[in-house]
Amino acid sequence: MTTVTLYALCGVILFGIGFYGVIICRHLLRKVMALNLMGTGVFLILIALARRTPGDRPDPVPHAMVLTGIVVAVSATALALALLRRLHRETEIGDLPHDAK
Amino acid sequence: MTLNQFLPLLVVFSSLIPGCIIFLLGEERRIARTVLNFVGAICMIFFVSLMLWGVHRNHVYEVRYPLIDGVDFALHADPFSLLFVTLSAILWLCTTIYAIGYLEDSPNRARFFGFFSICVSASAGIALSANLLTFLIFYEILTLTTYPLVVHRGTPEALRGGRIYLAYTISGGAVLLLAIVWLRSLVGPIDFTEGGLLAESVNGNRTTFRWIFGLLIAGFGVKAALVPLHGWLPESMVAPAPVSALLHAVAVVKAGAFGIVRVVYDVFGVEFCSQLGVTTGLAVAASITIIYGSLRAVYQDDLKRRLAYSTISQVSYIALGTAIAGPLATTGGIVHLVHQGLMKITLFFAAGNLAETLGVYKVSKLNGVAHRMPWTMLAFTIGAMGMIGMPPMAGFISKWYLGSGALEAGQPWVSLVLVASTIMNAIYLLPIVYSAWFKEPDGPWPHDHNHGKFETHLFLLIPPLLTASLTVLVAVFAETSISPLNWARFIVSREYQP
Amino acid sequence: MSFELTILGLILVPLAAGIAAFIVTRFAAILAVATALLQSLFAFRLAGYVLSNGPLRYKIGGWGAPLGIDLYVDGLSALMVIMTALVGLAVATYSTSYFAIPEHGREHRSNVDIFWPLFLILWSALNALFLSADIFNLYVTLELLTLSAIALIGLAGTVKSLQAALRYLLIAMSASLFYLLGVALLYSVYGTVDWELLGAQMQFDLPDRCAIVLICVGLLLKTALFPLHFWLPAAHANAPAPASALLSGLVLKASFYVLLRMWFDVFPYADLRAVGNLLGILGAAAIVWGSVQAIRQQHLKLLVAYSTVAQIGYLFLVFSLASEPSASWNAWNGAAYFSVSHAFAKAAAFMAAGSLVFATGSAKIDDLAGIAQQQPVTVFAFALAGVGLMGLPPSGAFLSKWLLLNASLSSGKWFFTAVILLGSLLAAIYVFRVVAKSFEAGERQPTRHVPALMQWTPLVLALLSIGLGIVATRPLELLKIGAPVAIEKTP
């Protein structure tokens, strides 16, 4: 097993754990963290993919993608936390009801 | 002759534009609204007469506009479409007069007249459609714009009537859409052509075409109130009288009947229909409707419901005439489109007068009503006699042609249907006439509105008398060149061209 | 004005205006309306370029792939940009009035201040998405779109809207990551993210299949295809009316557009018949389920939101219908045109619903009894939009359904024929439930005065959705330009 495959597998596992968390966790903060974990999984895979070109120099495109992805993830997390705080202030609870309409 | 070409479009617009302006004018501008209505109606009659004159001289009026590749919106004027559009235009004028009198001082008149005008343009559009898609477009517009008129009063009964009306007609529209798309996917774009044009393009699977025919008839049958698709018509009688008169006696049901004739003659072609063996089915369905409608009418005490069942029965004369493959019967069916419209609108006008002036809705409360409203009841009597088929009234001509057409086509059982229906017509109409003229009133009328010099508002009185006299005139002058009968012969001669 | 300026202006002008609106809040509304007018001009110019030159490609800064960003425009994307411009213009006009009403904003001044920048940035993201030439840019623009959409949902600041926004955030963000993973896989195999290049190389082996599944799952979640629609009704019903119009009319179309692109341009050679049929069946289920739910709703905006669930189903029929070569042309055009006419009708319906809710001060359908007399224009607008949703002639949706019906009949898929017709009937039931209620007679409390712009904008938009059925030849001509190779053979 090459390093690339190892990293990629690790990324896939992280993605899976993260997705599981988004679905299963009840508390919203945990859900947001799980979401970030999913993102990290994808980024790890992308970084591993940078080795796909022969030679020592890594492919710069996946790196650029990861950077973009991180920016998106940070903004999304910030927005999520802002909404979460607002919701917490209004309701004092940190999870979503099951039949919200 | 560019203007000539656009005449069909002008006919549609002559009521569409007033309708739209009436919405924008708002409730208070009564005089402007009335003027608009009359200008529209008169323009329509004018344009239609221009086309009548032109078509007689073999001018072609056609407007064509592509919607998507190979699918055209097309209007044209042929003799048959002019027959229907003339009827609509003349009766629109009458009904407008009537509606102005009828709705005096009631709320939401702007809405009423706006939708009313658009309904008329929809039925003009139906008449002038050159292909099934255009027909469908106007057919659905007619459905949608009639709805606000049916629920105009907003009472629970009106809303219920509206709901039933929509349930039937929108389903009918969906069936129609299916049939049209199916037909088109099999044979490509087709325009209405005299004599029909499917016969050449069909090879092979006849069962499919039987299905399509069935679906088309079912789709049109809803509006034509063929049993068992007639349920909406009696329920829609909650609408104000002008709506029942023009739309449910003329525009809507006739649109259905008109569609059936178009399908049989101008799409499938009558010979191809006979080959498929579908005409017998249509004839049987029409006969059942005629008998069933008449039977039910006998048992209705509500005057408008009785007339509604009578409509169900009478409109199927048209389908029956269509289904009997023969020039005479077809003439009878087609001319009945006009005759039935004239007679039935007279009856509805009269019924509306009784309800509006005296508050009388039931047949059993009509005793002696002719003493109070002789002119109204005179019109009613003429209409009723015509329905039964007494000479010299319009109904006689239609029945005569239908009966002799059936014999000519070797289907004598149809005459039995006609006789049975005539007897029942007499049973449900004559007692009304008798008790109105010859019985003594039971007491004071429920809501007697005194309208001064005349027995009722003048605007309510003129239209029924007008249509009643037309009922007599079209029969008396049936052999002249401008009569509906002669025009129907003209149509038939072109349909049966070798 | 050159092509370069037009295509860049479509993305940069709303972006700049959004930032400006954030800083200079006083002139935000004027700025937005001016931008909207300019955008409509740009959008039609762009379509003009496409009509005269065919599909066009523009390398930003002259860098070119893989590091630079390419923009690409063909008939489909130009049509989507026009749709966005017109619906956006209507929403901007409506919002000037809507947010001037104290209870919609003045009390929470911050909500109004934030609406305009969000709206403009959302617009910029939409245009950028429709003009992207590679699947990674599609990811970035999808994210931009989603982030502004989330904020729009939470704009009302009520508990329900915050919950809906958070739920949408979690779903949409996970969905994006699925999509990104799929993109990563494709890049690892082919070393490119340009969808034209990808389409030419796809092999349909295991990594490709995985990528297809990941991308589809992500996009289905975002487009809210049944049974992944659970987040939609709450999100669309609790947002302020103009935001609902944007979300239902445009935002969903963006992810559908991506899927349509992927399916016909990137995956055309893959044998996806089974997946396509599955999507078609889910679409059919969405039509039935969404309509039935819409019929059962007590709240006006929820009814409209469930109607979106149903209407989205029609779009997905294309994936099953187009697998038959004889039907693919009709199916593809039908779906593309349906998404445009639905955008108009649904935005009009949501805006009319917003006006009705404001007029009565209640969100319940039962409280609309007799409102037709006092709010004739708005009720008429709602009814007309309803005609557009039912797909009755001569609306744009009618022509789309005509095309879809043609496709279903010529491919022999009777099941879909039945569902398309059934969907129209069910739509008639939920639309006329509202309309009939508004005709009910009886005494009712006088309603509040609705500003003229809030009455007439929905009406104009609804009329446009009807008008789409009359002017269809031009848009369909536009769609032919750059239409996928896989379907172009069978006009």
PDB file of C-alpha atoms in Angstrom, chain C residues 239-342:
ATOM      1  CA  ALA C 239     -38.062  32.635   4.708  1.00  0.00           C
ATOM      2  CA  PRO C 240     -39.374  36.138   3.883  1.00  0.00           C
ATOM      3  CA  ALA C 241     -41.531  36.015   0.737  1.00  0.00           C
ATOM      4  CA  PRO C 242     -38.962  37.495  -1.678  1.00  0.00           C
ATOM      5  CA  ALA C 243     -36.346  35.093  -0.359  1.00  0.00           C
ATOM      6  CA  SER C 244     -38.740  32.157  -0.821  1.00  0.00           C
ATOM      7  CA  ALA C 245     -39.253  33.257  -4.394  1.00  0.00           C
ATOM      8  CA  LEU C 246     -35.512  33.232  -4.984  1.00  0.00           C
ATOM      9  CA  LEU C 247     -34.991  29.896  -3.257  1.00  0.00           C
ATOM     10  CA  SER C 248     -37.793  28.018  -4.963  1.00  0.00           C
ATOM     11  CA  GLY C 249     -37.538  29.735  -8.287  1.00  0.00           C
ATOM     12  CA  LEU C 250     -33.809  29.978  -8.823  1.00  0.00           C
ATOM     13  CA  VAL C 251     -31.599  28.320  -6.225  1.00  0.00           C
ATOM     14  CA  LEU C 252     -33.007  24.833  -6.783  1.00  0.00           C
ATOM     15  CA  LYS C 253     -32.624  25.287 -10.518  1.00  0.00           C
ATOM     16  CA  ALA C 254     -28.926  25.911 -10.069  1.00  0.00           C
ATOM     17  CA  SER C 255     -28.206  22.472  -8.660  1.00  0.00           C
ATOM     18  CA  PHE C 256     -30.540  20.936 -11.194  1.00  0.00           C
ATOM     19  CA  TYR C 257     -28.659  22.760 -13.929  1.00  0.00           C
ATOM     20  CA  VAL C 258     -25.400  21.247 -12.668  1.00  0.00           C
ATOM     21  CA  LEU C 259     -26.919  17.783 -12.730  1.00  0.00           C
ATOM     22  CA  LEU C 260     -28.330  18.319 -16.211  1.00  0.00           C
ATOM     23  CA  ARG C 261     -24.916  19.445 -17.427  1.00  0.00           C
ATOM     24  CA  MET C 262     -23.175  16.532 -15.779  1.00  0.00           C
ATOM     25  CA  TRP C 263     -25.638  13.997 -17.064  1.00  0.00           C
ATOM     26  CA  PHE C 264     -25.663  15.033 -20.695  1.00  0.00           C
ATOM     27  CA  ASP C 265     -22.236  16.601 -21.134  1.00  0.00           C
ATOM     28  CA  VAL C 266     -19.923  14.765 -18.751  1.00  0.00           C
ATOM     29  CA  PHE C 267     -21.532  11.350 -18.488  1.00  0.00           C
ATOM     30  CA  PRO C 268     -23.150  10.948 -21.867  1.00  0.00           C
ATOM     31  CA  TYR C 269     -21.333   7.803 -22.855  1.00  0.00           C
ATOM     32  CA  ALA C 270     -21.791   6.047 -19.596  1.00  0.00           C
ATOM     33  CA  ASP C 271     -24.623   3.591 -19.647  1.00  0.00           C
ATOM     34  CA  LEU C 272     -26.767   5.112 -16.942  1.00  0.00           C
ATOM     35  CA  ARG C 273     -30.111   3.756 -18.008  1.00  0.00           C
ATOM     36  CA  ALA C 274     -30.822   2.122 -14.668  1.00  0.00           C
ATOM     37  CA  VAL C 275     -29.851   5.177 -12.634  1.00  0.00           C
ATOM     38  CA  GLY C 276     -31.806   7.359 -15.016  1.00  0.00           C
ATOM     39  CA  ASN C 277     -34.891   5.233 -14.581  1.00  0.00           C
ATOM     40  CA  LEU C 278     -34.468   5.374 -10.837  1.00  0.00           C
ATOM     41  CA  LEU C 279     -34.274   9.171 -10.944  1.00  0.00           C
ATOM     42  CA  GLY C 280     -37.333   9.251 -13.166  1.00  0.00           C
ATOM     43  CA  ILE C 281     -39.292   7.088 -10.763  1.00  0.00           C
ATOM     44  CA  LEU C 282     -38.200   9.220  -7.820  1.00  0.00           C
ATOM     45  CA  GLY C 283     -39.315  12.239  -9.829  1.00  0.00           C
ATOM     46  CA  ALA C 284     -42.695  10.625 -10.383  1.00  0.00           C
ATOM     47  CA  ALA C 285     -42.939   9.852  -6.678  1.00  0.00           C
ATOM     48  CA  ALA C 286     -42.045  13.470  -5.921  1.00  0.00           C
ATOM     49  CA  ILE C 287     -44.860  14.696  -8.174  1.00  0.00           C
ATOM     50  CA  VAL C 288     -47.435  12.573  -6.415  1.00  0.00           C
ATOM     51  CA  TRP C 289     -46.133  12.921  -2.877  1.00  0.00           C
ATOM     52  CA  GLY C 290     -45.429  16.659  -3.081  1.00  0.00           C
ATOM     53  CA  SER C 291     -48.833  17.378  -4.580  1.00  0.00           C
ATOM     54  CA  VAL C 292     -50.675  15.307  -2.018  1.00  0.00           C
ATOM     55  CA  GLN C 293     -48.797  17.050   0.780  1.00  0.00           C
ATOM     56  CA  ALA C 294     -49.535  20.433  -0.769  1.00  0.00           C
ATOM     57  CA  ILE C 295     -53.225  19.588  -0.826  1.00  0.00           C
ATOM     58  CA  ARG C 296     -53.101  18.755   2.878  1.00  0.00           C
ATOM     59  CA  GLN C 297     -51.379  21.931   4.077  1.00  0.00           C
ATOM     60  CA  GLN C 298     -53.117  24.538   6.183  1.00  0.00           C
ATOM     61  CA  HIS C 299     -50.586  27.298   5.620  1.00  0.00           C
ATOM     62  CA  LEU C 300     -50.401  29.110   2.357  1.00  0.00           C
ATOM     63  CA  LYS C 301     -46.636  29.282   2.055  1.00  0.00           C
ATOM     64  CA  LEU C 302     -46.220  25.629   3.017  1.00  0.00           C
ATOM     65  CA  LEU C 303     -48.665  24.735   0.272  1.00  0.00           C
ATOM     66  CA  VAL C 304     -46.550  26.604  -2.235  1.00  0.00           C
ATOM     67  CA  ALA C 305     -43.375  25.046  -0.844  1.00  0.00           C
ATOM     68  CA  TYR C 306     -44.761  21.511  -1.212  1.00  0.00           C
ATOM     69  CA  SER C 307     -45.815  22.399  -4.688  1.00  0.00           C
ATOM     70  CA  THR C 308     -42.127  23.003  -5.346  1.00  0.00           C
ATOM     71  CA  VAL C 309     -41.339  19.498  -4.106  1.00  0.00           C
ATOM     72  CA  ALA C 310     -43.837  18.207  -6.644  1.00  0.00           C
ATOM     73  CA  GLN C 311     -42.712  20.364  -9.538  1.00  0.00           C
ATOM     74  CA  ILE C 312     -39.073  19.450  -9.032  1.00  0.00           C
ATOM     75  CA  GLY C 313     -40.194  15.918  -9.811  1.00  0.00           C
ATOM     76  CA  TYR C 314     -41.051  16.865 -13.404  1.00  0.00           C
ATOM     77  CA  LEU C 315     -37.483  17.971 -13.977  1.00  0.00           C
ATOM     78  CA  PHE C 316     -36.132  14.564 -13.081  1.00  0.00           C
ATOM     79  CA  LEU C 317     -38.317  12.717 -15.556  1.00  0.00           C
ATOM     80  CA  VAL C 318     -35.825  13.777 -18.202  1.00  0.00           C
ATOM     81  CA  PHE C 319     -33.180  11.374 -16.911  1.00  0.00           C
ATOM     82  CA  SER C 320     -35.401   8.422 -17.610  1.00  0.00           C
ATOM     83  CA  LEU C 321     -37.122   9.696 -20.737  1.00  0.00           C
ATOM     84  CA  ALA C 322     -33.956  10.833 -22.469  1.00  0.00           C
ATOM     85  CA  SER C 323     -32.482   7.340 -22.378  1.00  0.00           C
ATOM     86  CA  GLU C 324     -34.542   6.579 -25.471  1.00  0.00           C
ATOM     87  CA  PRO C 325     -32.855   8.306 -28.395  1.00  0.00           C
ATOM     88  CA  SER C 326     -36.183   9.036 -30.073  1.00  0.00           C
ATOM     89  CA  ALA C 327     -37.417  10.896 -27.023  1.00  0.00           C
ATOM     90  CA  SER C 328     -34.279  12.572 -25.775  1.00  0.00           C
ATOM     91  CA  TRP C 329     -34.632  15.815 -27.707  1.00  0.00           C
ATOM     92  CA  ASN C 330     -38.151  16.452 -26.480  1.00  0.00           C
ATOM     93  CA  ALA C 331     -37.306  15.352 -22.963  1.00  0.00           C
ATOM     94  CA  TRP C 332     -34.240  17.538 -22.628  1.00  0.00           C
ATOM     95  CA  ASN C 333     -35.969  20.607 -24.033  1.00  0.00           C
ATOM     96  CA  GLY C 334     -39.021  19.915 -21.938  1.00  0.00           C
ATOM     97  CA  ALA C 335     -37.024  19.743 -18.724  1.00  0.00           C
ATOM     98  CA  ALA C 336     -34.952  22.818 -19.512  1.00  0.00           C
ATOM     99  CA  TYR C 337     -37.983  24.856 -20.451  1.00  0.00           C
ATOM    100  CA  PHE C 338     -39.930  23.538 -17.515  1.00  0.00           C
ATOM    101  CA  SER C 339     -37.315  24.782 -15.111  1.00  0.00           C
ATOM    102  CA  VAL C 340     -37.556  28.258 -16.636  1.00  0.00           C
ATOM    103  CA  SER C 341     -41.327  28.460 -16.616  1.00  0.00           C
ATOM    104  CA  HIS C 342     -41.482  27.007 -13.139  1.00  0.00           C
TER     105      HIS C 342
END
